[in-house]
Coordinates of C-alpha atoms in Angstrom, one line a residue:
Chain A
X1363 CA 121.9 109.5 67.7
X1364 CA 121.7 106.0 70.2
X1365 CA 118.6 105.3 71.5
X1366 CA 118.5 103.2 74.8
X1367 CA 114.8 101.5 74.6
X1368 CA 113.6 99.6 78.0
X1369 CA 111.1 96.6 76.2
X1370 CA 110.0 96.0 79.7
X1371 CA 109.0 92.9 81.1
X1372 CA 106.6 90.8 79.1
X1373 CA 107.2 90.5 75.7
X1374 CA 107.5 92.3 72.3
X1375 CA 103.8 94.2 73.3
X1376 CA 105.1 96.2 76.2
X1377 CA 108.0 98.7 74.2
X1378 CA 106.2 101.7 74.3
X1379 CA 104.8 103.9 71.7
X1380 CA 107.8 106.3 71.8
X1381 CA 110.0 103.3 72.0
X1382 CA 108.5 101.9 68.9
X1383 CA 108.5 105.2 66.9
X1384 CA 112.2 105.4 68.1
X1385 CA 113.2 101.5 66.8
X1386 CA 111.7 102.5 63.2
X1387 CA 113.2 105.5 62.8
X1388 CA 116.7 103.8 63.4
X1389 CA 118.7 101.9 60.0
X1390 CA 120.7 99.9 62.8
X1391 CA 118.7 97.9 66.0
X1392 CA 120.5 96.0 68.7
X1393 CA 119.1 94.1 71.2
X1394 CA 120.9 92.9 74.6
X1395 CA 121.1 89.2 74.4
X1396 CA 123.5 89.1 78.2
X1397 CA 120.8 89.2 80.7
X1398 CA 117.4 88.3 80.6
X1399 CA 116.4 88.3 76.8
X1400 CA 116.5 84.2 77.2
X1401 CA 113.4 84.6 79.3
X1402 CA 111.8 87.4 77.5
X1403 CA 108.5 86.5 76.0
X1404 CA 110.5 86.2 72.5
X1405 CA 112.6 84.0 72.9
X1406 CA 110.9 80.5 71.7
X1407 CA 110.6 82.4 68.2
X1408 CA 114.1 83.8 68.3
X1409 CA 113.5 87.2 67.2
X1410 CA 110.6 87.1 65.0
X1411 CA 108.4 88.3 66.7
X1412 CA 110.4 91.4 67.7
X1413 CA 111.4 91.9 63.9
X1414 CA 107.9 91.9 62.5
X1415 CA 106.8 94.4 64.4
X1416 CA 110.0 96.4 64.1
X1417 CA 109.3 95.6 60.1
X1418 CA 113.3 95.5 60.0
X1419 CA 116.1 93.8 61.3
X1420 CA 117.7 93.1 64.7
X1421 CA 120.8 91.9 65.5
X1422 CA 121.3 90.5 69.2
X1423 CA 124.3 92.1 70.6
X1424 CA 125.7 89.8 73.3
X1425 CA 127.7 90.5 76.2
X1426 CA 131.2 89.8 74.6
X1427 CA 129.6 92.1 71.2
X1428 CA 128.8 95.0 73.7
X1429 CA 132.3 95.1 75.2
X1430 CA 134.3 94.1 71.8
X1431 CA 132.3 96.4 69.3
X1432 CA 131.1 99.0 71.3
X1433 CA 132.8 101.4 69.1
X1434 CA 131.5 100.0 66.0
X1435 CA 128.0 100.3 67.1
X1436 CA 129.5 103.9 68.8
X1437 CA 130.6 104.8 65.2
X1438 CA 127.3 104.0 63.6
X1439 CA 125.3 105.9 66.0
X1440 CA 127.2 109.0 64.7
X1441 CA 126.7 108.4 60.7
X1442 CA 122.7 107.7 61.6
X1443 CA 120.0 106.3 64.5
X1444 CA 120.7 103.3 66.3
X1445 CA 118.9 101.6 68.6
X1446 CA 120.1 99.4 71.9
X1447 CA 116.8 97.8 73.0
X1448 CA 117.2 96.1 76.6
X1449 CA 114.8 94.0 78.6
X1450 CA 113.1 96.3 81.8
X1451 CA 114.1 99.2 81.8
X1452 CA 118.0 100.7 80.3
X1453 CA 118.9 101.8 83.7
X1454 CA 117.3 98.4 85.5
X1455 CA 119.1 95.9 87.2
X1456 CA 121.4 95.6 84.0
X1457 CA 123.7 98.6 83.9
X1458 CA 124.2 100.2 80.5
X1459 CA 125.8 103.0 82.0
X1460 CA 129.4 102.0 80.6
X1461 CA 127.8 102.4 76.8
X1462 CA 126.1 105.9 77.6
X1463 CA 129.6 107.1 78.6
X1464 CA 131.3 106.5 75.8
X1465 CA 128.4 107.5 73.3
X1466 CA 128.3 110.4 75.5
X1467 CA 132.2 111.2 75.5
X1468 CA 132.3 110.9 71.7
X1469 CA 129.9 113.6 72.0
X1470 CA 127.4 111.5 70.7
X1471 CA 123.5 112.3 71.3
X1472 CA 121.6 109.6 73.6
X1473 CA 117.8 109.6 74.2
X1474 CA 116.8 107.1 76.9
X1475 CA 113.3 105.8 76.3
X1476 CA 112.4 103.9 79.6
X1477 CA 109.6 101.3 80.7
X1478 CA 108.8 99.4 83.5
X1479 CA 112.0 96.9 85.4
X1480 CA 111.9 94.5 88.0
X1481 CA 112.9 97.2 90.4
X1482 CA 109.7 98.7 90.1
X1483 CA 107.4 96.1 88.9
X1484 CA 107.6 93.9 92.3
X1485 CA 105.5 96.4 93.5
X1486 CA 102.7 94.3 92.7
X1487 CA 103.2 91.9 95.5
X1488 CA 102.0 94.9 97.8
X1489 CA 104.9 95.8 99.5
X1490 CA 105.8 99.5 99.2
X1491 CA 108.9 100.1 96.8
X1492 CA 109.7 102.9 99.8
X1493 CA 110.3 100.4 102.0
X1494 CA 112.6 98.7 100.2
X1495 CA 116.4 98.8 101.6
X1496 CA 119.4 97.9 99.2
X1497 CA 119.2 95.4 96.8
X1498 CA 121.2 92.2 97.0
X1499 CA 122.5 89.4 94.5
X1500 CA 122.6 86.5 94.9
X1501 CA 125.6 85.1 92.9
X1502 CA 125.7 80.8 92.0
X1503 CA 127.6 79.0 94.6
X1504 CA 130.0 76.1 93.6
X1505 CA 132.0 73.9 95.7
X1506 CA 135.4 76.6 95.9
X1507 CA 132.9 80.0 95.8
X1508 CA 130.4 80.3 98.4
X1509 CA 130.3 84.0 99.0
X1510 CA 128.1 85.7 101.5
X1511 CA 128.3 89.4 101.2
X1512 CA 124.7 89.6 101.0
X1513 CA 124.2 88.6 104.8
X1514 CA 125.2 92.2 106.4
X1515 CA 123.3 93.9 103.5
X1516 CA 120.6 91.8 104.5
X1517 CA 120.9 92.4 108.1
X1518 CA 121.2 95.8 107.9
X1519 CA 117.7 96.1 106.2
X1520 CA 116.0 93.7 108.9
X1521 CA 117.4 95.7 111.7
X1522 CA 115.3 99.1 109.7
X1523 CA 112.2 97.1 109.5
X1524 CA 112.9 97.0 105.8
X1525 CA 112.1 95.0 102.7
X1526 CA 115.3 93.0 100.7
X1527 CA 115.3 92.6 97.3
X1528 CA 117.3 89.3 96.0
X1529 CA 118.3 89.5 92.6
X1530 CA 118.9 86.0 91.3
X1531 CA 122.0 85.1 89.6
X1532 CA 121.7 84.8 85.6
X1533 CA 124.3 82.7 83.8
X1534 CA 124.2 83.1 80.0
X1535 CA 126.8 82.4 77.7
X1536 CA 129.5 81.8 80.6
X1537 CA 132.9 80.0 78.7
X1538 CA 132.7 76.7 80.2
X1539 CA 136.1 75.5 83.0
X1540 CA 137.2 73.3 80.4
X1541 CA 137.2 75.5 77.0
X1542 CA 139.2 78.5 78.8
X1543 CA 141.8 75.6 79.7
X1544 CA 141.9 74.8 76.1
X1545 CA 142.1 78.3 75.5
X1546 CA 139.2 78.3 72.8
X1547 CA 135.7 79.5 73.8
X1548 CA 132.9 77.2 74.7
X1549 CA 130.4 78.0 76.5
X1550 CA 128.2 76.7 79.5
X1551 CA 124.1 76.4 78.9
X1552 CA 122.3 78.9 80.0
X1553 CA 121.6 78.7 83.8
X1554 CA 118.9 80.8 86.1
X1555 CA 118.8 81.0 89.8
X1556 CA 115.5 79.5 91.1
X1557 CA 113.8 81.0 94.1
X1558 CA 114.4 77.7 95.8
X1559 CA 118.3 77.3 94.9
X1560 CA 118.2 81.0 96.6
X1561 CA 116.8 80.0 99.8
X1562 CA 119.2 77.1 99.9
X1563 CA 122.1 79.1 99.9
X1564 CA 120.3 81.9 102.1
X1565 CA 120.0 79.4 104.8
X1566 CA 123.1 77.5 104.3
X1567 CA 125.0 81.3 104.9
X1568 CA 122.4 82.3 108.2
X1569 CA 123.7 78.4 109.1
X1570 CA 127.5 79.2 109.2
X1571 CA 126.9 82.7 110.3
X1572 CA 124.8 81.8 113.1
X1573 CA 123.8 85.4 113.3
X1574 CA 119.5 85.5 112.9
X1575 CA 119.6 87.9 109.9
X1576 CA 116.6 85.8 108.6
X1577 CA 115.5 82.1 109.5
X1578 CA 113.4 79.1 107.3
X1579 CA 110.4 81.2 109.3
X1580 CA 111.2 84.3 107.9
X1581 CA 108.4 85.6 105.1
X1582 CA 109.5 86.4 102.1
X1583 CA 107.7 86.6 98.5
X1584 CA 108.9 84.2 95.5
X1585 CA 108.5 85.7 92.6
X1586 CA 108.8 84.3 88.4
X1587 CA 108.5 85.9 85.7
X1588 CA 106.9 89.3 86.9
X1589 CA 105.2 91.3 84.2
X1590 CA 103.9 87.9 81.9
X1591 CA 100.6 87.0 82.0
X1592 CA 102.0 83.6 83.5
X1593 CA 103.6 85.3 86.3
X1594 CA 103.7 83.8 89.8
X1595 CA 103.7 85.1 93.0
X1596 CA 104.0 83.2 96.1
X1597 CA 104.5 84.5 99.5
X1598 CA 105.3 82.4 102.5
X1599 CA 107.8 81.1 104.9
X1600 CA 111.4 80.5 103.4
X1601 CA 111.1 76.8 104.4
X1602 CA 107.3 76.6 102.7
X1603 CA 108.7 78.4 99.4
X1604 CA 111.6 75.3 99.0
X1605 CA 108.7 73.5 98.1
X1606 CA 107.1 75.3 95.6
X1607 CA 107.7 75.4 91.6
X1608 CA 108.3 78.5 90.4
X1609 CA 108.8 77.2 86.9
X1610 CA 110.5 78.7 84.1
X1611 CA 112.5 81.7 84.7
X1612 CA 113.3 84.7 85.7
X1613 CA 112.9 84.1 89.3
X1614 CA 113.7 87.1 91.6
X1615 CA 113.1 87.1 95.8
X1616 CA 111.9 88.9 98.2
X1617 CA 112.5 88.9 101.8
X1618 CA 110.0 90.9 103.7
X1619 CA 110.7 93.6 106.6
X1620 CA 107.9 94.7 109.1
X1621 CA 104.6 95.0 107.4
X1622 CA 102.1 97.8 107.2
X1623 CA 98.5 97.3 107.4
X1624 CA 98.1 97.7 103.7
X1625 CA 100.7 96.0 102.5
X1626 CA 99.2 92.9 104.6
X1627 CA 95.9 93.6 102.9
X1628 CA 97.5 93.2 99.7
X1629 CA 100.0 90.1 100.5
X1630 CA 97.5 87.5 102.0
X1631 CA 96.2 87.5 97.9
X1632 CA 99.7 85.7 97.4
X1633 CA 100.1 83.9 100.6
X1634 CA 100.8 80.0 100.8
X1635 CA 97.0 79.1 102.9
Chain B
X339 CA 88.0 93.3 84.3
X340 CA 89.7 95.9 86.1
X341 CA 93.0 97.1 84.2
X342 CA 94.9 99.1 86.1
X343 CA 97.6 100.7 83.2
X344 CA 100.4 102.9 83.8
X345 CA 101.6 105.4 81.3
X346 CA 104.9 106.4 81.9
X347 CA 106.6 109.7 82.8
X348 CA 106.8 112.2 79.7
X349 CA 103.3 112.2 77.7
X350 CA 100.6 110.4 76.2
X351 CA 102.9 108.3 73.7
X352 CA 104.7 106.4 76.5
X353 CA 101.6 103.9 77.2
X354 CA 102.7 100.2 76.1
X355 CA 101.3 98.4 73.1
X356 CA 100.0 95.8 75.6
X357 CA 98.5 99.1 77.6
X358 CA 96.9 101.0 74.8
X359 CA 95.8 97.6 73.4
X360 CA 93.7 97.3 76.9
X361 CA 92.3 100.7 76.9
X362 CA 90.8 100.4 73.6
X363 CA 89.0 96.9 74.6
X364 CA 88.0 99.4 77.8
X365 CA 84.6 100.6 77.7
X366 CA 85.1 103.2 80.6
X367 CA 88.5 104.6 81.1
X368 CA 89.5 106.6 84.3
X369 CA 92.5 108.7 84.9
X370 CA 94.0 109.1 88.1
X371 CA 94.4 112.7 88.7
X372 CA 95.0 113.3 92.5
X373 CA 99.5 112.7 92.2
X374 CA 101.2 113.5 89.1
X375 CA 98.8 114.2 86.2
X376 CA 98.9 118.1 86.3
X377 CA 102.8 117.1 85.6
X378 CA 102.3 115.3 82.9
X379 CA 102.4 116.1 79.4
X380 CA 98.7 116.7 78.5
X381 CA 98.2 118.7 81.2
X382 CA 98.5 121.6 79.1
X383 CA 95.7 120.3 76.5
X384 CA 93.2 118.3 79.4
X385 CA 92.6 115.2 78.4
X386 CA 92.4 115.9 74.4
X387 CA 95.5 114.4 73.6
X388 CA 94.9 111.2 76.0
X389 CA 91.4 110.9 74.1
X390 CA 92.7 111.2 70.9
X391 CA 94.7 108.6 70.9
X392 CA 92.5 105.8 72.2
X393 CA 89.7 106.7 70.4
X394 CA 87.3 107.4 73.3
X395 CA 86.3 109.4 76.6
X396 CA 88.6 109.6 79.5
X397 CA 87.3 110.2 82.8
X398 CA 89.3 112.1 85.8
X399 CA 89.3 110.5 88.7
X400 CA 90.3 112.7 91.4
X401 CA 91.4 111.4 95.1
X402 CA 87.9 112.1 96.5
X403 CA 85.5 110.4 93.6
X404 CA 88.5 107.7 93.6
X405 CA 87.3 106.8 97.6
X406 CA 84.0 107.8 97.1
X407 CA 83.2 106.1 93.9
X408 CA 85.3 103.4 94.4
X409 CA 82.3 101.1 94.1
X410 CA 80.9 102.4 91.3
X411 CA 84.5 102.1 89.7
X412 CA 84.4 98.4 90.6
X413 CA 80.7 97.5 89.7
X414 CA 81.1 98.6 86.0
X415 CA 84.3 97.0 86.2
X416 CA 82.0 93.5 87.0
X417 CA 80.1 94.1 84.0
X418 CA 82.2 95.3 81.4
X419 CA 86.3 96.1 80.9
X420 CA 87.6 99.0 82.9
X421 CA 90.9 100.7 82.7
X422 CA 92.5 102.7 85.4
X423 CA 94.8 104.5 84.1
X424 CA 98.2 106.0 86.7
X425 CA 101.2 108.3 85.9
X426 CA 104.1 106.1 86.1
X427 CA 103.6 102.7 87.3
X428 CA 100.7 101.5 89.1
X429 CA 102.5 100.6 92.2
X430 CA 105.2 103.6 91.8
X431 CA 105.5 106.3 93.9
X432 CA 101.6 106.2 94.6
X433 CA 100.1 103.5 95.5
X434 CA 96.8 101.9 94.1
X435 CA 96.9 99.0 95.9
X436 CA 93.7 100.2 97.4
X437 CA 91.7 99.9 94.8
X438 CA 93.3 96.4 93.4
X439 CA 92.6 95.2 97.5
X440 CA 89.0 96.0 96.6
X441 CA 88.5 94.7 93.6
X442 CA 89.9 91.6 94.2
X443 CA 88.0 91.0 97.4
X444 CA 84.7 91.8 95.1
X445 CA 86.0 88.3 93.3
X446 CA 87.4 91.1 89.8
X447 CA 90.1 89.7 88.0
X448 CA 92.7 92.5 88.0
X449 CA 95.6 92.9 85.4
X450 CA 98.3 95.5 85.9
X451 CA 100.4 96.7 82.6
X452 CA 103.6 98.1 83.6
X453 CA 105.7 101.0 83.0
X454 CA 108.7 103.3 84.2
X455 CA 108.1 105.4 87.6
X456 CA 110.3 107.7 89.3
X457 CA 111.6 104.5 91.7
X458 CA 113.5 103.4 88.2
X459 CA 113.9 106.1 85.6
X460 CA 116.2 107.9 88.1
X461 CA 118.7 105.0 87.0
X462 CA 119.4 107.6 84.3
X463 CA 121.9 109.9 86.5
X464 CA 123.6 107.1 86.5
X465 CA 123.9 105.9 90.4
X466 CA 122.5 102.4 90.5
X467 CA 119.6 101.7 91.3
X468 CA 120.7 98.8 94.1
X469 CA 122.5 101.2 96.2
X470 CA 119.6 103.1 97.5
X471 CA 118.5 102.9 100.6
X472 CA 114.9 103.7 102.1
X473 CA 112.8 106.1 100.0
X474 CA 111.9 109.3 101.9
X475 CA 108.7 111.7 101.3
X476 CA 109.5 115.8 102.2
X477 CA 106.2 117.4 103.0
X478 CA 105.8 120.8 102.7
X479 CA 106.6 122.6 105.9
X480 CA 103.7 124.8 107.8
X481 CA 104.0 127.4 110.6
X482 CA 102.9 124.9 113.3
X483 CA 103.9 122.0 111.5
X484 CA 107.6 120.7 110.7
X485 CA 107.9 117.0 111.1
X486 CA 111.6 115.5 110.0
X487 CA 111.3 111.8 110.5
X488 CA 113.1 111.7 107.3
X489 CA 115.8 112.4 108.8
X490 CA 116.9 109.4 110.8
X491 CA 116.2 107.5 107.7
X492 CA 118.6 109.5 105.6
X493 CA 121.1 109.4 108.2
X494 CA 120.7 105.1 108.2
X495 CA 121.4 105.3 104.3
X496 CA 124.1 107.5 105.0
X497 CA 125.7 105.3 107.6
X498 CA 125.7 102.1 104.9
X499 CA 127.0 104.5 102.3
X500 CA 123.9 104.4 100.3
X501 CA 121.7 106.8 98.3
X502 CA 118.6 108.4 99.1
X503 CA 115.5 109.5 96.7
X504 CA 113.6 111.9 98.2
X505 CA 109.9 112.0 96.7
X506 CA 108.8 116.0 97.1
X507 CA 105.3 116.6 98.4
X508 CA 102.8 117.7 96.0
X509 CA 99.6 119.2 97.3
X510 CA 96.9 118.9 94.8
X511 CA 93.0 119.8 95.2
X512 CA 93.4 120.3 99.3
X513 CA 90.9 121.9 100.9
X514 CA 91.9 125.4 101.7
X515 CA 92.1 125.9 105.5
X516 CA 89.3 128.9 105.5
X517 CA 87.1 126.8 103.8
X518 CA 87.3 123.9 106.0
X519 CA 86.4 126.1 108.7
X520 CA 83.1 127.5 106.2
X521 CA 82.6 123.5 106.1
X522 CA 82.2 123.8 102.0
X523 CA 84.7 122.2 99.8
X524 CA 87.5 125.3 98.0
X525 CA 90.5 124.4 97.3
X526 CA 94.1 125.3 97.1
X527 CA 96.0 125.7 94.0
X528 CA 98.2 123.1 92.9
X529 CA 101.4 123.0 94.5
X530 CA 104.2 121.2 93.7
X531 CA 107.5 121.1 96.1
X532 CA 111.0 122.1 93.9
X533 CA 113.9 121.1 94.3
X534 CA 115.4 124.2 96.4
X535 CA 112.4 124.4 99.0
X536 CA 113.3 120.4 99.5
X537 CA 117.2 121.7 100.5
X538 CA 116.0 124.6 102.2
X539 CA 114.0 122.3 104.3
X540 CA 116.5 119.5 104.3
X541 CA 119.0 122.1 106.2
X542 CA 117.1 123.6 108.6
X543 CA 116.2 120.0 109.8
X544 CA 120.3 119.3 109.7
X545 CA 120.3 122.8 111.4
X546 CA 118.1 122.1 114.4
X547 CA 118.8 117.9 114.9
X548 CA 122.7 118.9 114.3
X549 CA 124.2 115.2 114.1
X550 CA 125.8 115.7 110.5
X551 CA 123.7 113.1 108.4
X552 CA 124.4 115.9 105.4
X553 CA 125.2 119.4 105.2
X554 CA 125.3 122.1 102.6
X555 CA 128.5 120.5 101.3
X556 CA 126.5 117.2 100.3
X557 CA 126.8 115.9 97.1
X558 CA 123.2 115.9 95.5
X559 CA 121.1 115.4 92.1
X560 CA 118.4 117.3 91.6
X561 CA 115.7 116.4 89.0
X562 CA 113.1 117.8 87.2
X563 CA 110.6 116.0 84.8
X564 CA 112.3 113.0 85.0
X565 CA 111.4 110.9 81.7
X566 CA 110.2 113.9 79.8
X567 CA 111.6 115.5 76.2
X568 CA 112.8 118.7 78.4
X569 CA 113.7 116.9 81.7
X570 CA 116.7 118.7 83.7
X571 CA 119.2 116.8 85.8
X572 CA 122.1 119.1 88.3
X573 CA 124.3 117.4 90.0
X574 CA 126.1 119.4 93.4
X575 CA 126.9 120.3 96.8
X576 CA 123.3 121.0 98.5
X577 CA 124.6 124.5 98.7
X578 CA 125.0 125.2 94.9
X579 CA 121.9 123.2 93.8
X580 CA 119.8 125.7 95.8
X581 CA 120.6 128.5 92.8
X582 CA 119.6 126.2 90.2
X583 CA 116.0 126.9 88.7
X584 CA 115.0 123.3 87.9
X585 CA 111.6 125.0 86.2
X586 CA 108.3 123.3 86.2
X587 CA 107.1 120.1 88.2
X588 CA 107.6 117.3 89.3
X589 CA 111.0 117.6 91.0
X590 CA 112.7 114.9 92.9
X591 CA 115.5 114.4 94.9
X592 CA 118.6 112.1 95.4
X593 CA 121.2 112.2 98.4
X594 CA 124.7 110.8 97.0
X595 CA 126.2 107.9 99.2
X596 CA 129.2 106.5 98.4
X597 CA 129.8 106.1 94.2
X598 CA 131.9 103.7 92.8
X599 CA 133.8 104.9 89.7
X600 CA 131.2 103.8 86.8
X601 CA 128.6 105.8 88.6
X602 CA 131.2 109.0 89.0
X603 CA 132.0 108.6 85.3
X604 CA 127.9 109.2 84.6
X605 CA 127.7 111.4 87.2
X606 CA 130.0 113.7 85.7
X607 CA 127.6 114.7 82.6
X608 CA 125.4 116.3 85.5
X609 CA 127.8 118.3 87.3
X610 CA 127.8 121.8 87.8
X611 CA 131.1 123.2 86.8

């Protein structure tokens, strides 16, 4: 049997009871390293804090793992329990999809045990999660790479009156320019989109497209680390949120359609006075 | 301190750690019972089960003492720790942001635990999460009343190739019609809209507007206790999914947009042959 566990946002606290049961029933547990475990409420003790309450052992399972040794972990999930643990929710931003097809075409047994993701948690700010349109990413730009297929998505969801969703670009364990010259694998540090860095590149691409998808007027909702007691939410104008620390990551964005009475109620809590 | 906690979609075991660890600090705990909770798994026992495991009385809170006791709710919540406890997650499907409006405008610090809601969970079928579109709502359909505003929405997610979730009405405690007119409170029994009233619906709008946003040949997923032990997920053409008996509540929706191949590769599991 695999078990997909969502840990949800905060830290070690927020697996759910059924998760919980289903992590110490299991002889193997994995946890996703690729995505957001870096910011994960854990990670200053490394996995301590996860493996005392697990009372056993957890080995992180990074992105190149996952794709190399999917089978190995495929093949011990048929000999006995095994657990995949991810950050949010297993069907969250992060798609594990590709591992619940193969478990599944080996005619292995998967129970999905899910919790909360950002895709559901920003409904804190206020803003309906039915008024959402398509969610966006927002990729790193570098000096050859400045991609902007965002802007229609964007567009199109301004034009319905509705709310965008930015998912900020995560760089974790990316093999440096240099090493994959070499041919030998180094990688960069760790690197996490801030809200501002966002804006920046949102603006820049509503510069050169000249097309008023959004503008530094525009309100949107600056959001880090949602679902930690330190989180921080900040709503305001894109040119007022440039200016405002976020701090550690994750940092995820928000750019806000028409607004309903309620939702206004509940947004001037967060708004920049 | 207000908490408002959600609990997940399948039973009483899918509160956090973080969650249950606020209820049993609680000294008054409240269950929302005007959406979902008849769904839920301790439906079948009350609130035994819920009690049980935290060790002390649970309160339903219904959608009228919920607006008419609102500041009750929130003046014990001034003096002592109070949990709210939601289906889902607080700000899923339904929202609370009422309440959370209220009490901080009373000056209450508020903390929201989160957990999976329909908005997410549905990742499990396996079409991701950031190609939906706008959310729609199907009411039930009356004699005299037939509204279909859904409709240009699901024809705008269409157009962009994206998904749709439709969120099925569900008509709990409503004041029966003859005893409005008596002017004392009965009520209606529960009722919870399936999967194949929402199509049936769904046509005769397509029927009567007759502008092609879907038809009987549309590719659909039709769920049924999402998140639960014994959930059921079909995937089809609107036309077969209509002779599919999804079983008991809740039952939700999604129109298929366009798929790219890892989500036809999940889809697959869910097909009907």
């Amino acid at each position: 049997m695999l078990y997909l566990v969502g840990l949800g946002l905060g830290d070690e606290r927020d697996i759910t009871l059924r998760g919980l049961d289903a992590v110490r029933r299991c002889s193997r547990v994995y946890v996703e390293a690729y995505t957001s475990l870096l910011s994960f409420g854990v990670a200053s003790d490394g996995l301590s804090k996860l493996e005392e309450l697990y009372g056993k052992e957890v080995t992180v399972a990074d992105r190149e793992m996952v794709e190399e040794k999917a089978d190995e972990i495929l093949s011990e999930a048929r000999e006995s329990d095994v657990a995949f643990l991810v950050v949010g929710d297993p069907f969250g931003a992060t798609t594990h999809t590709d591992l619940v097809v193969r478990a599944k075409n080996l005619g292995l047994e998967v129970k999905v045990i899910h919790n909360a993701s950002v895709m559901n948690a920003i409904g804190i700010c206020g803003l309906q999660l039915y008024r959402y349109g398509e969610t966006i990413s927002i990729p790193f730009f570098t000096d050859t790479w400045r991609p902007d297929s965002f802007y229609p998505k964007i567009q199109n969801n301004r034009r319905l009156g509705l709310h965008t969703l930015c998912l900020l670009d995560i760089r974790v364990k990316e093999p440096s320019f240099e090493s994959l010259c070499r041919g030998k694998k180094c990688y960069e540090p760790p690197r996490f989109m801030t809200v501002n860095t966002a804006i920046d590149q949102l603006l820049e691409v509503e510069e050169s497209r000249g097309e008023s998808a959004y503008g530094a007027d525009s309100l949107c909702v600056g959001i880090a680390r949602l679902g930690s007691p330190d989180q921080k939410i900040v709503a305001g104008s894109m040119k007022q949120l440039l200016d405002v620390d976020f701090g550690p990551p994750l940092h995820c964005l928000i750019i806000v359609g028409e607004t309903h009475p309620v939702e206004e109620e509940m947004l001037q809590f967060y708004l920049i006075k």
